[in-house]
mmCIF file of C-alpha atoms in Angstrom:
data_model
loop_
_atom_site.group_PDB
_atom_site.id
_atom_site.type_symbol
_atom_site.label_atom_id
_atom_site.label_comp_id
_atom_site.label_asym_id
_atom_site.label_seq_id
_atom_site.Cartn_x
_atom_site.Cartn_y
_atom_site.Cartn_z
ATOM 1 C CA GLN A 235 111.678 114.251 114.589
ATOM 2 C CA SER A 236 113.683 112.059 116.914
ATOM 3 C CA ALA A 237 112.038 109.540 119.211
ATOM 4 C CA LEU A 238 111.558 110.503 122.789
ATOM 5 C CA THR A 239 114.130 108.913 125.058
ATOM 6 C CA GLN A 240 113.026 106.151 127.483
ATOM 7 C CA PRO A 241 115.167 103.636 129.428
ATOM 8 C CA ALA A 242 115.324 100.272 127.590
ATOM 9 C CA SER A 243 114.254 98.339 130.616
ATOM 10 C CA VAL A 244 112.964 98.778 134.209
ATOM 11 C CA SER A 245 112.352 96.024 136.662
ATOM 12 C CA GLY A 246 110.797 95.634 140.083
ATOM 13 C CA SER A 247 109.474 93.101 142.440
ATOM 14 C CA PRO A 248 105.754 92.550 143.037
ATOM 15 C CA GLY A 249 104.259 95.258 145.301
ATOM 16 C CA GLN A 250 107.080 97.719 144.514
ATOM 17 C CA SER A 251 106.723 100.993 142.629
ATOM 18 C CA ILE A 252 108.631 101.738 139.492
ATOM 19 C CA THR A 253 108.961 104.877 137.392
ATOM 20 C CA ILE A 254 109.591 105.122 133.648
ATOM 21 C CA SER A 255 110.963 108.355 132.261
ATOM 22 C CA CYS A 256 110.324 109.878 128.892
ATOM 23 C CA THR A 257 112.643 112.741 127.945
ATOM 24 C CA GLY A 258 112.086 115.065 125.069
ATOM 25 C CA THR A 259 112.590 118.763 124.404
ATOM 26 C CA SER A 260 110.747 122.030 124.823
ATOM 27 C CA SER A 261 109.388 121.372 121.357
ATOM 28 C CA ASP A 262 107.454 118.329 122.391
ATOM 29 C CA VAL A 263 107.121 116.986 125.953
ATOM 30 C CA GLY A 264 108.130 120.253 127.587
ATOM 31 C CA GLY A 265 105.891 122.406 125.472
ATOM 32 C CA TYR A 266 102.555 120.673 125.629
ATOM 33 C CA LYS A 267 100.136 118.868 127.919
ATOM 34 C CA TYR A 268 99.576 116.237 125.201
ATOM 35 C CA VAL A 269 101.698 113.407 126.536
ATOM 36 C CA SER A 270 100.248 109.870 126.547
ATOM 37 C CA TRP A 271 101.405 106.490 127.734
ATOM 38 C CA TYR A 272 100.641 103.150 126.178
ATOM 39 C CA GLN A 273 101.060 99.558 127.449
ATOM 40 C CA GLN A 274 101.731 96.731 124.954
ATOM 41 C CA HIS A 275 101.880 93.124 125.928
ATOM 42 C CA PRO A 276 103.738 90.778 123.486
ATOM 43 C CA GLY A 277 101.749 90.129 120.384
ATOM 44 C CA LYS A 278 99.018 92.478 121.474
ATOM 45 C CA VAL A 279 97.653 95.890 120.441
ATOM 46 C CA PRO A 280 98.771 98.968 122.463
ATOM 47 C CA LYS A 281 96.452 100.157 125.184
ATOM 48 C CA ILE A 282 96.228 103.699 126.394
ATOM 49 C CA MET A 283 97.050 104.079 130.121
ATOM 50 C CA ILE A 284 97.529 107.828 130.567
ATOM 51 C CA TYR A 285 96.631 110.847 128.450
ATOM 52 C CA GLU A 286 97.279 114.583 128.783
ATOM 53 C CA VAL A 287 100.249 113.903 131.092
ATOM 54 C CA SER A 288 98.278 112.635 134.098
ATOM 55 C CA ASN A 289 94.751 111.613 133.240
ATOM 56 C CA ARG A 290 93.669 107.974 133.445
ATOM 57 C CA PRO A 291 91.084 106.631 131.027
ATOM 58 C CA SER A 292 88.159 104.827 132.668
ATOM 59 C CA GLY A 293 88.979 101.194 133.344
ATOM 60 C CA VAL A 294 92.722 101.742 133.879
ATOM 61 C CA SER A 295 93.924 100.860 137.359
ATOM 62 C CA ASN A 296 94.688 103.723 139.690
ATOM 63 C CA ARG A 297 98.136 102.073 140.248
ATOM 64 C CA PHE A 298 99.112 103.895 137.043
ATOM 65 C CA SER A 299 99.899 107.600 137.344
ATOM 66 C CA GLY A 300 101.632 110.168 135.149
ATOM 67 C CA SER A 301 103.409 113.406 135.699
ATOM 68 C CA LYS A 302 105.731 115.842 133.928
ATOM 69 C CA SER A 303 108.541 118.133 134.943
ATOM 70 C CA GLY A 304 110.168 120.272 132.312
ATOM 71 C CA ASN A 305 111.059 118.187 129.262
ATOM 72 C CA THR A 306 110.603 114.841 131.040
ATOM 73 C CA ALA A 307 107.391 112.931 131.584
ATOM 74 C CA SER A 308 107.093 109.987 133.890
ATOM 75 C CA LEU A 309 104.866 106.989 134.276
ATOM 76 C CA THR A 310 104.668 105.406 137.738
ATOM 77 C CA ILE A 311 103.294 102.006 138.438
ATOM 78 C CA SER A 312 102.645 101.353 142.099
ATOM 79 C CA GLY A 313 101.887 97.961 143.698
ATOM 80 C CA LEU A 314 103.612 96.242 140.739
ATOM 81 C CA GLN A 315 101.803 93.145 139.574
ATOM 82 C CA ALA A 316 102.812 90.312 137.260
ATOM 83 C CA GLU A 317 100.280 91.519 134.720
ATOM 84 C CA ASP A 318 102.102 94.825 134.417
ATOM 85 C CA GLU A 319 104.992 93.118 132.689
ATOM 86 C CA ALA A 320 104.875 94.646 129.148
ATOM 87 C CA ASP A 321 106.406 97.267 126.960
ATOM 88 C CA TYR A 322 105.479 100.897 127.652
ATOM 89 C CA TYR A 323 105.637 103.806 125.222
ATOM 90 C CA CYS A 324 105.172 107.505 125.726
ATOM 91 C CA SER A 325 104.040 109.823 123.037
ATOM 92 C CA SER A 326 103.788 113.565 122.621
ATOM 93 C CA TYR A 327 102.503 116.197 120.245
ATOM 94 C CA THR A 328 105.333 118.287 118.754
ATOM 95 C CA SER A 329 105.781 121.870 117.593
ATOM 96 C CA SER A 330 106.141 120.517 114.025
ATOM 97 C CA GLY A 331 102.506 119.563 114.087
ATOM 98 C CA THR A 332 103.328 115.865 114.376
ATOM 99 C CA LEU A 333 103.270 113.102 116.998
ATOM 100 C CA VAL A 334 106.295 111.226 118.260
ATOM 101 C CA PHE A 335 106.587 108.107 120.317
ATOM 102 C CA GLY A 336 109.254 107.171 122.798
ATOM 103 C CA THR A 337 111.813 104.438 122.270
ATOM 104 C CA GLY A 338 109.907 102.108 124.571
ATOM 105 C CA THR A 339 110.617 100.495 127.921
ATOM 106 C CA LYS A 340 110.360 96.849 128.793
ATOM 107 C CA VAL A 341 109.012 96.365 132.307
ATOM 108 C CA THR A 342 109.976 93.147 133.993
ATOM 109 C CA VAL A 343 108.389 91.948 137.249
ATOM 110 C CA LEU A 344 111.009 89.937 139.108
ATOM 111 C CA GLU B 641 81.919 99.522 121.088
ATOM 112 C CA ALA B 642 84.369 101.084 118.748
ATOM 113 C CA GLN B 643 86.066 98.644 116.400
ATOM 114 C CA LEU B 644 88.665 98.985 113.657
ATOM 115 C CA LEU B 645 89.698 96.458 111.050
ATOM 116 C CA GLU B 646 92.651 96.982 108.769
ATOM 117 C CA SER B 647 93.222 95.283 105.425
ATOM 118 C CA GLY B 648 95.451 95.553 102.392
ATOM 119 C CA GLY B 649 98.794 94.530 103.725
ATOM 120 C CA GLY B 650 101.056 92.100 101.925
ATOM 121 C CA LEU B 651 104.358 91.521 100.206
ATOM 122 C CA VAL B 652 105.568 94.211 97.837
ATOM 123 C CA GLN B 653 108.871 94.881 96.053
ATOM 124 C CA PRO B 654 110.941 97.938 96.831
ATOM 125 C CA GLY B 655 109.629 100.889 94.868
ATOM 126 C CA GLY B 656 106.193 99.431 94.768
ATOM 127 C CA SER B 657 102.858 100.662 96.076
ATOM 128 C CA LEU B 658 100.121 99.401 98.412
ATOM 129 C CA ARG B 659 96.847 100.752 99.720
ATOM 130 C CA LEU B 660 95.813 100.056 103.255
ATOM 131 C CA SER B 661 92.250 100.357 104.480
ATOM 132 C CA CYS B 662 90.697 100.554 107.939
ATOM 133 C CA ALA B 663 86.991 99.876 108.390
ATOM 134 C CA ALA B 664 85.505 101.628 111.456
ATOM 135 C CA SER B 665 82.346 100.831 113.362
ATOM 136 C CA GLY B 666 80.661 101.525 116.723
ATOM 137 C CA PHE B 667 81.373 105.250 116.803
ATOM 138 C CA THR B 668 80.639 108.513 114.853
ATOM 139 C CA PHE B 669 83.598 108.120 112.516
ATOM 140 C CA SER B 670 83.502 111.659 111.084
ATOM 141 C CA SER B 671 83.886 113.213 114.577
ATOM 142 C CA PHE B 672 87.334 111.825 115.239
ATOM 143 C CA ALA B 673 90.786 112.318 113.882
ATOM 144 C CA MET B 674 92.349 109.070 112.782
ATOM 145 C CA SER B 675 95.979 107.983 112.705
ATOM 146 C CA TRP B 676 98.206 105.294 111.286
ATOM 147 C CA VAL B 677 100.875 103.949 113.569
ATOM 148 C CA ARG B 678 103.439 101.293 112.523
ATOM 149 C CA GLN B 679 105.702 98.877 114.320
ATOM 150 C CA ALA B 680 108.628 97.242 112.571
ATOM 151 C CA PRO B 681 109.257 93.590 113.641
ATOM 152 C CA GLY B 682 110.726 93.581 117.198
ATOM 153 C CA LYS B 683 110.832 97.436 117.226
ATOM 154 C CA GLY B 684 108.920 100.240 118.818
ATOM 155 C CA LEU B 685 105.833 102.279 117.758
ATOM 156 C CA GLU B 686 106.201 104.959 115.101
ATOM 157 C CA TRP B 687 103.511 107.487 114.336
ATOM 158 C CA VAL B 688 103.025 107.653 110.567
ATOM 159 C CA SER B 689 100.173 109.945 109.625
ATOM 160 C CA ALA B 690 96.914 111.499 110.830
ATOM 161 C CA ILE B 691 93.806 113.042 109.259
ATOM 162 C CA SER B 692 91.184 115.332 110.800
ATOM 163 C CA GLY B 693 87.636 114.267 111.147
ATOM 164 C CA ASN B 694 86.341 115.985 108.019
ATOM 165 C CA GLY B 695 89.480 115.044 106.025
ATOM 166 C CA GLY B 696 90.474 118.653 105.467
ATOM 167 C CA ALA B 697 93.785 118.472 107.325
ATOM 168 C CA THR B 698 96.474 115.772 107.007
ATOM 169 C CA TYR B 699 99.706 115.237 108.861
ATOM 170 C CA TYR B 700 102.736 113.095 108.148
ATOM 171 C CA GLY B 701 105.890 111.897 109.880
ATOM 172 C CA ASP B 702 109.188 112.944 108.298
ATOM 173 C CA SER B 703 110.033 109.401 107.214
ATOM 174 C CA VAL B 704 106.946 109.045 105.050
ATOM 175 C CA LYS B 705 106.204 112.559 103.915
ATOM 176 C CA GLY B 706 105.903 112.776 100.127
ATOM 177 C CA ARG B 707 105.542 108.961 99.794
ATOM 178 C CA PHE B 708 102.403 108.146 101.813
ATOM 179 C CA THR B 709 98.929 109.707 101.476
ATOM 180 C CA ILE B 710 96.213 109.407 104.059
ATOM 181 C CA SER B 711 92.588 109.842 103.195
ATOM 182 C CA ARG B 712 89.147 108.958 104.584
ATOM 183 C CA ASP B 713 85.689 108.280 103.233
ATOM 184 C CA ASN B 714 83.226 109.292 105.938
ATOM 185 C CA SER B 715 80.265 107.982 103.926
ATOM 186 C CA GLN B 716 81.848 104.511 104.163
ATOM 187 C CA ASN B 717 83.448 104.883 107.595
ATOM 188 C CA THR B 718 86.784 103.959 106.114
ATOM 189 C CA LEU B 719 90.326 105.232 106.467
ATOM 190 C CA HIS B 720 92.967 104.711 103.837
ATOM 191 C CA LEU B 721 96.757 104.959 103.553
ATOM 192 C CA LEU B 722 98.343 104.862 100.149
ATOM 193 C CA LEU B 723 102.002 103.742 100.428
ATOM 194 C CA THR B 724 104.238 104.459 97.446
ATOM 195 C CA SER B 725 108.017 104.309 96.722
ATOM 196 C CA LEU B 726 108.195 101.652 99.371
ATOM 197 C CA ARG B 727 111.485 100.810 101.003
ATOM 198 C CA ALA B 728 112.715 97.894 103.066
ATOM 199 C CA GLU B 729 112.529 100.070 106.152
ATOM 200 C CA ASP B 730 108.745 100.481 105.671
ATOM 201 C CA THR B 731 108.292 96.813 106.597
ATOM 202 C CA ALA B 732 106.005 96.852 109.673
ATOM 203 C CA VAL B 733 102.676 96.074 111.098
ATOM 204 C CA TYR B 734 100.468 99.074 110.315
ATOM 205 C CA TYR B 735 97.758 99.924 112.887
ATOM 206 C CA CYS B 736 94.949 102.385 112.401
ATOM 207 C CA ALA B 737 94.024 104.184 115.653
ATOM 208 C CA LYS B 738 91.047 106.288 116.663
ATOM 209 C CA GLY B 739 92.019 109.610 118.167
ATOM 210 C CA ARG B 740 90.258 112.647 119.581
ATOM 211 C CA PRO B 741 88.545 115.356 117.492
ATOM 212 C CA TRP B 742 91.948 116.993 117.282
ATOM 213 C CA PHE B 743 94.785 114.629 116.313
ATOM 214 C CA GLY B 744 97.430 116.288 118.548
ATOM 215 C CA ASP B 745 95.580 115.137 121.569
ATOM 216 C CA ASN B 746 97.063 111.661 121.016
ATOM 217 C CA TYR B 747 94.447 109.744 122.960
ATOM 218 C CA PHE B 748 94.331 106.554 120.865
ATOM 219 C CA ASP B 749 91.626 104.632 122.682
ATOM 220 C CA CYS B 750 90.872 102.145 119.984
ATOM 221 C CA TRP B 751 93.342 100.286 117.759
ATOM 222 C CA GLY B 752 92.883 97.814 114.912
ATOM 223 C CA GLN B 753 94.670 94.432 115.015
ATOM 224 C CA GLY B 754 97.100 95.714 112.433
ATOM 225 C CA THR B 755 98.034 94.666 108.839
ATOM 226 C CA LEU B 756 101.582 93.497 107.948
ATOM 227 C CA VAL B 757 103.448 95.232 105.067
ATOM 228 C CA THR B 758 106.614 93.454 103.932
ATOM 229 C CA VAL B 759 108.835 95.231 101.457
ATOM 230 C CA SER B 760 111.274 92.764 99.931
#
C-alpha cells in the first residue's frame, strides 16, 4: 500500500488561509469516508484534527476544516497562527483492510 | 482521561526479536480497537498493525505482515506487539494509539509517548 500523496511543504502568513491536499485512489481516499488528519509538532505526539473527512473533535479550533472531492481530501487552516506551524498527516482506510498515512506536509507560518 | 504508556523498546541486532507493550488506563480498554503506528527518525507516520476490541481480528501493514504479531490482554488492559526478523528499516519510534470500536475508522484520539526500537 503506497502512502497517500501530500505536498512536502505549505506556507502562509498569519491570518491567511492555507489548504493541504491528500491524494489517493478510489481504493482508499475516494472510496471511504474514513479520512483523518493529524497535527504533529516537533518532538510531540500526533494529535487528531479531523476525522471522517470533515468532523472536528471537541477541543479542536474551528479554524481547521476538512473536505473531500473524488480521490483527494483537503485540510484547510483559516486565520493561520504561529502555533499552527507543524507537520500534518492525512490517513485513510483502504480496500485492503488496512490503514495508510500520507507523506506528510510541513506547514510554515511566515 | 485516557492514557497509554509503551515499553519494551531498545537496541536489537538485525534478525532479532523484541516485544513491545502498551499499558492502557482511563477508558474501557476492551471496547476499542488499538493500533501501532511507527515513525522512523525524521520520517513520516506509518500504520503498522491493529487489533479489534475483543482481539478476534488483527490487521497488518504489508511491510510487517508475517514478521510482527499484535495481541492484547483485556484482563490486564495491555496491548502487545511482537517484532521478529527485524531489519534496519524497522528502526523507529513505535506508538500505540487508541482507535474507535472499528479500527478502520482511524480516529486515534489518544497516543502513547512512543518507544524507540533501533535495529543495528
